[in-house]
Amino acid sequence: EKGGYEHFMLKEIYEQPSAIEDTYRGRMLVNEGIIKMSGIDDHLNRFLNANRIIIVACGTSWHAGLVAEYIFEDLARIPVEVEYASEFRYRNPVIGKGDVLIAISQSGETADTMAAIKLAKENGAFVFGVCNVVGSSISRVTDAGAYTHAGPEIGVASTKAFTTQITILTLIALKLGKEKGSINNSDFHMYLREMDLIPSKIEKALQSNEHILEVANHYKNSRNCLYLGRGYNFPVALEGALKLKEISYIHAEGYPAAEMKHGPIALIDEEMPVVVIATKKGHYEKVVSNVQEIKSRKGKIIAIVTEGDEQVSQIADHTITIPDTFEALTPLLTTIPLQLLSYHIAVMLGKNVDQPRNLAKSVTVE
Ligand code: F6R
């Protein structure tokens, strides 16, 4: 059942190339230059006329929502707010008929997300679901939706659900951007072609597994770990930190790299590993200076860089490379080494990777 892998989590990490293909198969027609999604096509005007999109979710799905905020605003020029479902539902939010709410949930059973949907519907918003489990409660109460088609995710720590959620949300943003004219035809085609290369680029990223295992060995006894990223990769930093804390029980925090100097930099010393996402796109020069600041305070740097990188690689203690891609698609690649790093650290510490203590796969209580 684990297909030869030691844990479901590892199997699911390795399934990401095929899971993402399953997500876009039949929806993204590269040669025709079309994105077909009935849940969007049937309600196109609701989306095109939306005052804003509110995304609600919990945990890893909330991180996918944060990535989507960057993508929607960048490609489709629609204002987006991303909310923890648990906060949204209890804070008397302002919701109107012109709002579109997107609920993201792997299980489709999360109680807080369900309650947020109910509240939005009562206030006249149009509710769209992004779920993995077919026929789940959330997929049944939403007005429309799109399944991620990632296949069953058994490991409690979410992996392929996250990257397939980002894939679906990227397709939606591209489709709306094209309809609105905020993305031109030639860029739209380039995005489709690049998205089609993502599965093979993830395969390539997975080839760093042995190297990541060695890196994990250096840091398995750390008490804390910081994760930094900017722009599209800020939510990836949050997700990397969540993966580490939930399966290895090492305290980890994700931060936007530029926020370092507003507090967290005080934590840096030789005992503090800092995972920095420093891809060539997206404020690279700024991240280089963040890396220098950490180094001068003796922090240990594990950098996720683009193939061919020189600047950050010279300073970092360890570098893990990913293939180059468009900035908006980098989260689909930068996530991979962070998943593997957490996995190996947890295995080395003898933790129950697939069923971490105190956690459940589907959180049906508030
Ligand atoms: C983290 C994790 C949780 C879930 C969260 C939402 O690895 O699995 O943080 O992401 O409980 O669950 P869903 O997506 O099923 O609503």
Tab-separated table of N, CA, C and O in Angstrom, residues 105-111 133 153-156 359-365:
chain	number	residue	atom	x	y	z
A	105	SER	N	-9.846	23.033	1.172
A	105	SER	CA	-9.767	21.975	2.192
A	105	SER	C	-9.451	20.636	1.548
A	105	SER	O	-10.205	20.175	0.696
A	106	GLN	N	-8.351	20.038	1.940
A	106	GLN	CA	-7.999	18.709	1.453
A	106	GLN	C	-9.121	17.727	1.789
A	106	GLN	O	-9.673	17.077	0.918
A	107	SER	N	-9.435	17.637	3.082
A	107	SER	CA	-10.412	16.633	3.541
A	107	SER	C	-11.830	17.001	3.141
A	107	SER	O	-12.687	16.131	2.966
A	108	GLY	N	-12.092	18.291	3.038
A	108	GLY	CA	-13.459	18.752	2.799
A	108	GLY	C	-14.349	18.576	4.024
A	108	GLY	O	-15.577	18.642	3.929
A	109	GLU	N	-13.734	18.373	5.195
A	109	GLU	CA	-14.513	18.136	6.414
A	109	GLU	C	-14.171	19.091	7.552
A	109	GLU	O	-14.751	18.979	8.632
A	110	THR	N	-13.245	19.991	7.352
A	110	THR	CA	-12.775	20.851	8.447
A	110	THR	C	-13.910	21.735	8.982
A	110	THR	O	-14.521	22.506	8.235
A	111	ALA	N	-14.166	21.602	10.293
A	111	ALA	CA	-15.340	22.240	10.895
A	111	ALA	C	-15.317	23.763	10.755
A	111	ALA	O	-16.336	24.373	10.414
A	133	VAL	N	-11.002	15.459	-1.322
A	133	VAL	CA	-11.849	14.284	-1.119
A	133	VAL	C	-13.201	14.473	-1.835
A	133	VAL	O	-13.968	15.386	-1.524
A	153	GLU	N	-4.692	11.181	0.364
A	153	GLU	CA	-3.529	11.616	1.132
A	153	GLU	C	-3.685	11.012	2.523
A	153	GLU	O	-4.579	11.388	3.277
A	154	ILE	N	-2.799	10.072	2.839
A	154	ILE	CA	-2.909	9.321	4.098
A	154	ILE	C	-2.047	9.943	5.192
A	154	ILE	O	-2.458	10.033	6.342
A	155	GLY	N	-0.831	10.351	4.849
A	155	GLY	CA	0.052	10.989	5.832
A	155	GLY	C	-0.658	12.205	6.411
A	155	GLY	O	-1.277	12.973	5.671
A	156	VAL	N	-0.577	12.368	7.729
A	156	VAL	CA	-1.264	13.496	8.353
A	156	VAL	C	-0.664	14.818	7.866
A	156	VAL	O	-1.381	15.788	7.630
A	359	LEU	N	-2.261	15.044	16.451
A	359	LEU	CA	-2.849	15.549	15.205
A	359	LEU	C	-3.786	14.522	14.573
A	359	LEU	O	-3.579	13.324	14.707
A	360	ALA	N	-4.784	15.038	13.870
A	360	ALA	CA	-5.708	14.157	13.136
A	360	ALA	C	-5.744	14.614	11.690
A	360	ALA	O	-5.519	15.784	11.382
A	361	LYS	N	-6.029	13.687	10.791
A	361	LYS	CA	-6.035	14.030	9.364
A	361	LYS	C	-7.178	14.966	9.042
A	361	LYS	O	-7.062	15.822	8.181
A	362	SER	N	-8.299	14.759	9.709
A	362	SER	CA	-9.383	15.683	9.402
A	362	SER	C	-9.965	16.212	10.690
A	362	SER	O	-10.271	15.465	11.622
A	363	VAL	N	-9.999	17.543	10.798
A	363	VAL	CA	-10.328	18.201	12.061
A	363	VAL	C	-11.799	18.621	12.037
A	363	VAL	O	-12.144	19.706	11.600
A	364	THR	N	-12.649	17.707	12.517
A	364	THR	CA	-14.090	17.942	12.409
A	364	THR	C	-14.665	18.578	13.672
A	364	THR	O	-15.865	18.688	13.819
A	365	VAL	N	-13.766	18.963	14.589
A	365	VAL	CA	-14.228	19.738	15.746
A	365	VAL	C	-13.596	21.117	15.687
A	365	VAL	O	-12.563	21.293	15.049
